GROMACS .gro file of C-alpha atoms in nm:
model
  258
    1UNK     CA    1   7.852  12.490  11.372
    2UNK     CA    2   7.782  12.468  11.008
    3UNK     CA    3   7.468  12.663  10.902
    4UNK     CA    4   7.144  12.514  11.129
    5UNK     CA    5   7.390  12.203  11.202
    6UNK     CA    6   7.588  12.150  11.515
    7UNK     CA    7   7.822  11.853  11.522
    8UNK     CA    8   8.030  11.792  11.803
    9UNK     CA    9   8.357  11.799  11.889
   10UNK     CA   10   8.533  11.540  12.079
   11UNK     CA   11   8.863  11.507  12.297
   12UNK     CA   12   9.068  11.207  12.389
   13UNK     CA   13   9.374  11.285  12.615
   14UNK     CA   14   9.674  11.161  12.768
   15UNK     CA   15   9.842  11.265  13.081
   16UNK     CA   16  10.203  11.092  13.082
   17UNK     CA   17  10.428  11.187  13.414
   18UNK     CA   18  10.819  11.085  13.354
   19UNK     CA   19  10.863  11.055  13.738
   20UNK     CA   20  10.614  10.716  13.695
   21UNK     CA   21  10.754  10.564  13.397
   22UNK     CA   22  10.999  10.290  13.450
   23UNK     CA   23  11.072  10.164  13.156
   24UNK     CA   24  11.337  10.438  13.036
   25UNK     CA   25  11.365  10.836  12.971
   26UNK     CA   26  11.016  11.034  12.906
   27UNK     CA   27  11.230  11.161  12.562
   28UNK     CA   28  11.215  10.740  12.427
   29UNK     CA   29  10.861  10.598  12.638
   30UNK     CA   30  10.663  10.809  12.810
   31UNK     CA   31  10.455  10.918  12.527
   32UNK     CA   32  10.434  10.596  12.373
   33UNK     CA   33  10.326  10.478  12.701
   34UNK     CA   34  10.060  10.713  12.795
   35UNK     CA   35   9.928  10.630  12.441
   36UNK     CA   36   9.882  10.254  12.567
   37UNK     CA   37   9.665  10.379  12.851
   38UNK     CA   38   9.500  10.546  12.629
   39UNK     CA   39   9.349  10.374  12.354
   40UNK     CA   40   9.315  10.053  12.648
   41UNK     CA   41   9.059  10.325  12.772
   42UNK     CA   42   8.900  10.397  12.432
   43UNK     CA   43   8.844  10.029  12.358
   44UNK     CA   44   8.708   9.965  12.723
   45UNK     CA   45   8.432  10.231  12.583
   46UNK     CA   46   8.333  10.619  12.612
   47UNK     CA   47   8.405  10.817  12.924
   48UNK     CA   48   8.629  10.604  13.104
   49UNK     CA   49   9.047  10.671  13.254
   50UNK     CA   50   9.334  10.375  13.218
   51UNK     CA   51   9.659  10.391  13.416
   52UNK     CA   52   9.943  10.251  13.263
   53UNK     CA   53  10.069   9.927  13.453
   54UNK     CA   54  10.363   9.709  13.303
   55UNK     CA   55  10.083   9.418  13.293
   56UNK     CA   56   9.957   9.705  12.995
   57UNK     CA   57  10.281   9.653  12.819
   58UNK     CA   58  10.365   9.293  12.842
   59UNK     CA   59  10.030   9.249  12.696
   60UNK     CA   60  10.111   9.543  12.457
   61UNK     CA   61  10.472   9.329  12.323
   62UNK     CA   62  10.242   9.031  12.329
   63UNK     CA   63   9.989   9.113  12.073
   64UNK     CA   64  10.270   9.286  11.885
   65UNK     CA   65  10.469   8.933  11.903
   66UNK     CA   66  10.095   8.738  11.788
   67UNK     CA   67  10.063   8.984  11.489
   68UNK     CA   68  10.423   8.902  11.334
   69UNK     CA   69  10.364   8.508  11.390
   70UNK     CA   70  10.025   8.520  11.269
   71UNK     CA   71  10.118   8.662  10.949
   72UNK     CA   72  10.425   8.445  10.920
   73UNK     CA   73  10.209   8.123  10.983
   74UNK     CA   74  10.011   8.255  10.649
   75UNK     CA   75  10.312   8.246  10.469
   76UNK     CA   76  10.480   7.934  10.577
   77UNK     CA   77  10.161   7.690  10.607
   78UNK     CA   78  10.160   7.678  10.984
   79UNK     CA   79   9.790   7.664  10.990
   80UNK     CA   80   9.604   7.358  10.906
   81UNK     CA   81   9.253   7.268  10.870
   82UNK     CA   82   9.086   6.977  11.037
   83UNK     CA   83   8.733   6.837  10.857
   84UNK     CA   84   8.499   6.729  11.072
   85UNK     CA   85   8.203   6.527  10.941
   86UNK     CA   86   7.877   6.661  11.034
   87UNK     CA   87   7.656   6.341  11.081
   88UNK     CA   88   7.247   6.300  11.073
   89UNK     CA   89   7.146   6.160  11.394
   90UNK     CA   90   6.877   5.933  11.284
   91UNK     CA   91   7.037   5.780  10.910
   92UNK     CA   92   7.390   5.818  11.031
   93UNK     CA   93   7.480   5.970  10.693
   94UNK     CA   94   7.778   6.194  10.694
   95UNK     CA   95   7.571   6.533  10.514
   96UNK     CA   96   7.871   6.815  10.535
   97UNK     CA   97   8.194   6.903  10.756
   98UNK     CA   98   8.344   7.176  10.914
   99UNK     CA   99   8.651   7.302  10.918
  100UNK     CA  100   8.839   7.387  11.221
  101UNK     CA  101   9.158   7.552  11.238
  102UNK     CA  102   9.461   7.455  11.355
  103UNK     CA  103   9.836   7.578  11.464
  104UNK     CA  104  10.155   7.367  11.460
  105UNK     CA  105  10.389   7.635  11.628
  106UNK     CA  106  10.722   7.550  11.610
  107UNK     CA  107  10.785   7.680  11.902
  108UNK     CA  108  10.497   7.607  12.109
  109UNK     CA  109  10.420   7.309  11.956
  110UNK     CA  110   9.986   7.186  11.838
  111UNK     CA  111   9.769   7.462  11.952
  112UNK     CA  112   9.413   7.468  11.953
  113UNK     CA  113   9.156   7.752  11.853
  114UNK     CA  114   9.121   7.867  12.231
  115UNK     CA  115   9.504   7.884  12.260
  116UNK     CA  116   9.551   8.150  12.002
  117UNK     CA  117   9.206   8.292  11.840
  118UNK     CA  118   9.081   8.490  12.170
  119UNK     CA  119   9.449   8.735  12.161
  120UNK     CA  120   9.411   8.730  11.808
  121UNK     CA  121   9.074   8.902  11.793
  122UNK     CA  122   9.229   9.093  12.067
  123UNK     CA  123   9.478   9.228  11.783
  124UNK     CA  124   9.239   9.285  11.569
  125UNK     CA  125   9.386   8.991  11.345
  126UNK     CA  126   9.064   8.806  11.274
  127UNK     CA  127   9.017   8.896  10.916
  128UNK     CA  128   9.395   8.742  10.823
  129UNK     CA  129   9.275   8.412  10.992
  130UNK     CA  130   8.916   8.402  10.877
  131UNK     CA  131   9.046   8.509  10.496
  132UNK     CA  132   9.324   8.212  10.504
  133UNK     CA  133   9.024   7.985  10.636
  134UNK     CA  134   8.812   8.035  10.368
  135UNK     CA  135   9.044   8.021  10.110
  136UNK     CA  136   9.197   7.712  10.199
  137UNK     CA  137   8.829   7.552  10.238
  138UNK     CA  138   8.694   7.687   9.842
  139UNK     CA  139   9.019   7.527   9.755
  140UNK     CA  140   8.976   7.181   9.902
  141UNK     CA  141   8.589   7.158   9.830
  142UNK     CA  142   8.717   7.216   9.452
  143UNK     CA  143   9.008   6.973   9.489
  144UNK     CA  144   8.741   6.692   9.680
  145UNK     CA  145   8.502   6.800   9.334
  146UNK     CA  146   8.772   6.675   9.083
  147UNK     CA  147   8.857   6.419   9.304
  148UNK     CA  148   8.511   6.255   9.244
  149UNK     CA  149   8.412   6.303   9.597
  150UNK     CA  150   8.017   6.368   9.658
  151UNK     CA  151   8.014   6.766   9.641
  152UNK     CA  152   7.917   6.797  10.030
  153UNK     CA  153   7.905   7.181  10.161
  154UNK     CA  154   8.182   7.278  10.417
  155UNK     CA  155   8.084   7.529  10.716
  156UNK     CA  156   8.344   7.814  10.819
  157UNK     CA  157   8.348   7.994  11.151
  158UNK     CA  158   8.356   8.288  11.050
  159UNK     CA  159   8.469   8.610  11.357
  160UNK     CA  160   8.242   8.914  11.414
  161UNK     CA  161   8.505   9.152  11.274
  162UNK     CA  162   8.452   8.951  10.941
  163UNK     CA  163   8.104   8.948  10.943
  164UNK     CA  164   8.099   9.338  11.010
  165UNK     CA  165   8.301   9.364  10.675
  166UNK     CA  166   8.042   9.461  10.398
  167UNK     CA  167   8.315   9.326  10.167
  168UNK     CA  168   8.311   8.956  10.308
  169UNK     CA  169   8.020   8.871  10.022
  170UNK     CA  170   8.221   8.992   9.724
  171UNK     CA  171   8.555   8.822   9.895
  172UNK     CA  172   8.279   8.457   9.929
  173UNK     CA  173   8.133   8.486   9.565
  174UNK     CA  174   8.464   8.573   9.433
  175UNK     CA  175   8.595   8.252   9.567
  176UNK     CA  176   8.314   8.064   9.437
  177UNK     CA  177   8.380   8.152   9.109
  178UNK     CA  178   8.757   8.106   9.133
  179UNK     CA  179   8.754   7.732   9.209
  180UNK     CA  180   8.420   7.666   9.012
  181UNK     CA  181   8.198   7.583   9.300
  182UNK     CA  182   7.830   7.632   9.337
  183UNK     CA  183   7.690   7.853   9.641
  184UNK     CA  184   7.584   7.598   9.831
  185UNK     CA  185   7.904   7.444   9.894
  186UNK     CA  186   8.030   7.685  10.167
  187UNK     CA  187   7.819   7.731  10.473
  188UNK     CA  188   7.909   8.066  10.724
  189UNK     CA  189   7.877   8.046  11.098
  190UNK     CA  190   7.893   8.268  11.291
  191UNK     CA  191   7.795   8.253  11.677
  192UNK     CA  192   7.505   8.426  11.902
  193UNK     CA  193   7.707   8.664  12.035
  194UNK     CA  194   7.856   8.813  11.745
  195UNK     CA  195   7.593   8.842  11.557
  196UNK     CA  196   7.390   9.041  11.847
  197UNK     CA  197   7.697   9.265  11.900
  198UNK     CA  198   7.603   9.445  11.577
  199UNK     CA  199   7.248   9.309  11.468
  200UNK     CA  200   7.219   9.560  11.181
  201UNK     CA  201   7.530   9.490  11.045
  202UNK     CA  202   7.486   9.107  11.080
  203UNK     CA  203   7.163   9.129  10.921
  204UNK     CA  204   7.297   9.278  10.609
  205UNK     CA  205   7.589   9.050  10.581
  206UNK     CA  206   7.409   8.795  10.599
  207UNK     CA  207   7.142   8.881  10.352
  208UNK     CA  208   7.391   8.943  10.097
  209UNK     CA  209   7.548   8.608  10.158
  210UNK     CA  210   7.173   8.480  10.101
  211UNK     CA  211   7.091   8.658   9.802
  212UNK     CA  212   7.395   8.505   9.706
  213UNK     CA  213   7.275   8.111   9.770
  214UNK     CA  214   7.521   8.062  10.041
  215UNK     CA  215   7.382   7.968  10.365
  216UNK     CA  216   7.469   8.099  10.708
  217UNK     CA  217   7.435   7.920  11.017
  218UNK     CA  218   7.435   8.076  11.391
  219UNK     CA  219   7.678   7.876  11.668
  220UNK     CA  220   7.566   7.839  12.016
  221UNK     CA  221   7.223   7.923  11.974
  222UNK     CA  222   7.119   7.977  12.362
  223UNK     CA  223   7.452   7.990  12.492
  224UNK     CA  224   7.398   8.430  12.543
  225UNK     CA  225   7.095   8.575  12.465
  226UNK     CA  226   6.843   8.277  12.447
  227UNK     CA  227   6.572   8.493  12.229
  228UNK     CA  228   6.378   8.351  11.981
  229UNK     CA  229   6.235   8.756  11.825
  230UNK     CA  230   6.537   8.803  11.624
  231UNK     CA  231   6.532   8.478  11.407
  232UNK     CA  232   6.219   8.617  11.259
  233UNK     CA  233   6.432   8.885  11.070
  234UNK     CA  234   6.784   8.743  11.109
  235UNK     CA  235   6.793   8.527  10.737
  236UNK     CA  236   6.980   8.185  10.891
  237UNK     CA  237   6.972   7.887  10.745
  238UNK     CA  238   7.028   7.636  11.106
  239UNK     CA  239   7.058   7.691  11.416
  240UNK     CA  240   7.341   7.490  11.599
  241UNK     CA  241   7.263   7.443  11.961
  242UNK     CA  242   7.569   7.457  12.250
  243UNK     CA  243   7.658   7.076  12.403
  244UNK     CA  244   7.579   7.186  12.745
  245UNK     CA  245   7.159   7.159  12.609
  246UNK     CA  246   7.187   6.818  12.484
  247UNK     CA  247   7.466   6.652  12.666
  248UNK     CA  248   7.187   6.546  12.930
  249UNK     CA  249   6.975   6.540  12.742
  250UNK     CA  250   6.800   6.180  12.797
  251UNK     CA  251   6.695   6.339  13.186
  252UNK     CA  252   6.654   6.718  13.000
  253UNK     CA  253   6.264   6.540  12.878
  254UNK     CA  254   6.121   6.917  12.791
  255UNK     CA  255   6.433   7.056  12.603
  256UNK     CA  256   6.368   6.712  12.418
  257UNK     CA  257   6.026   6.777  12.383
  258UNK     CA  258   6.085   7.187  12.251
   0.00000   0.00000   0.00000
């Protein structure tokens, strides 16, 4: 207690027995191990007990293994960035693109976003990716500017641990005014879910990318929470709706109609 306040005082604990660890002595693992289980029960959420299983520690060595290729893809340009056109469906006008990520491994070869993104969020390694993303794209909008090109804006995923970061609006207007571009000429996405998994910090991101000019756009509109209450007080600029809505959408006559 301090004074008329009362805060309280939480424990986290680990039991480790050296008679179940079999990957070596209990003087080299078994505290590293029962700190596995541990903080695997802390991000499963409050009140909750983990065993360690060797499934814990392959996955442990794999993340591990993701972080130290991640960061060396950043330095070696393993990543590349694919432009998508993003295309009016009644003038057929090509009206911005999107960049999409890419990784040529060399050991594993052309992976997609689904092969690698999912275990790097796991590892916490979003912000690396989603900071090398939008870098790259400020730089090629201002290379496609001197180029001649018409000055089209370019959308950026953009992960919930990013969009969480009160910094990521500095970090966005400080790249603007590094490669000369106006605030219109990067669009943020970011999708349903992750902006619902922390509405009040999404909704102050996002108003600072606003106030800034830049527009953000929410991904898979429908695909989770189908609710229509927040948009009144989330600031987004477009709603992009999942392909499983419109895929059908000639025999779909009243989600054509809405």
């Amino acid at each position: 207690a301090d004074g008329n306040n009362e805060w309280p005082v939480v424990a986290g604990l680990k039991i480790a027995n050296p008679a179940l660890d079999k990957l070596g002595s209990f003087k080299a693992d078994t505290l590293p191990v029962g700190s596995l289980a541990m903080y695997r029960a802390k991000a499963g959420g409050a009140n909750r007990c983990e065993i360690f299983s060797e499934r814990m520690h392959a996955r442990a060595r794999k993340l591990l293994k993701l972080e130290a290729q991640v960061r060396r893809a950043v330095l070696q340009s393993e990543f590349q960035v694919y432009y998508q056109p993003i295309v009016t469906a009644r003038e057929r006008q090509v009206v911005a693109y999107e960049s999409l990520i890419r990784w040529k491994h060399p050991q594993q070869g052309f992976l997609l976003p689904g092969d690698f993104l999912p275990l790097a969020a796991e590892a916490g390694l979003m912000h690396v990716i989603d900071n090398w993303m939008l870098e790259t794209t400020a730089a090629q909008a201002q290379d496609w500017s001197f180029a001649g090109m018409p000055e089209l804006p370019i959308s950026v995923n953009i992960s919930s641990q990013r969009m969480m970061d009160p910094a990521l609006p500095d970090m966005v207007q400080g790249l603007l005014t590094q490669h000369a571009l106006p605030p219109h000429a990067l669009h943020l996405e970011i999708t349903e879910s992750s902006a619902m998994e922390n509405i009040n910090a999404s909704l102050q991101t996002i108003t600072n990318l606003r106030t800034l000019g830049v527009q953000c756009w929410l991904d898979d509109f429908g695909q989770e929470y189908s609710s229509l209450s927040y948009l009144s007080f989330l600031p987004v600029t477009a709603l992009k709706i999942p392909a499983i809505f419109i895929r059908d959408v000639d025999r779909n006559q009243a989600i054509l109609r809405a």
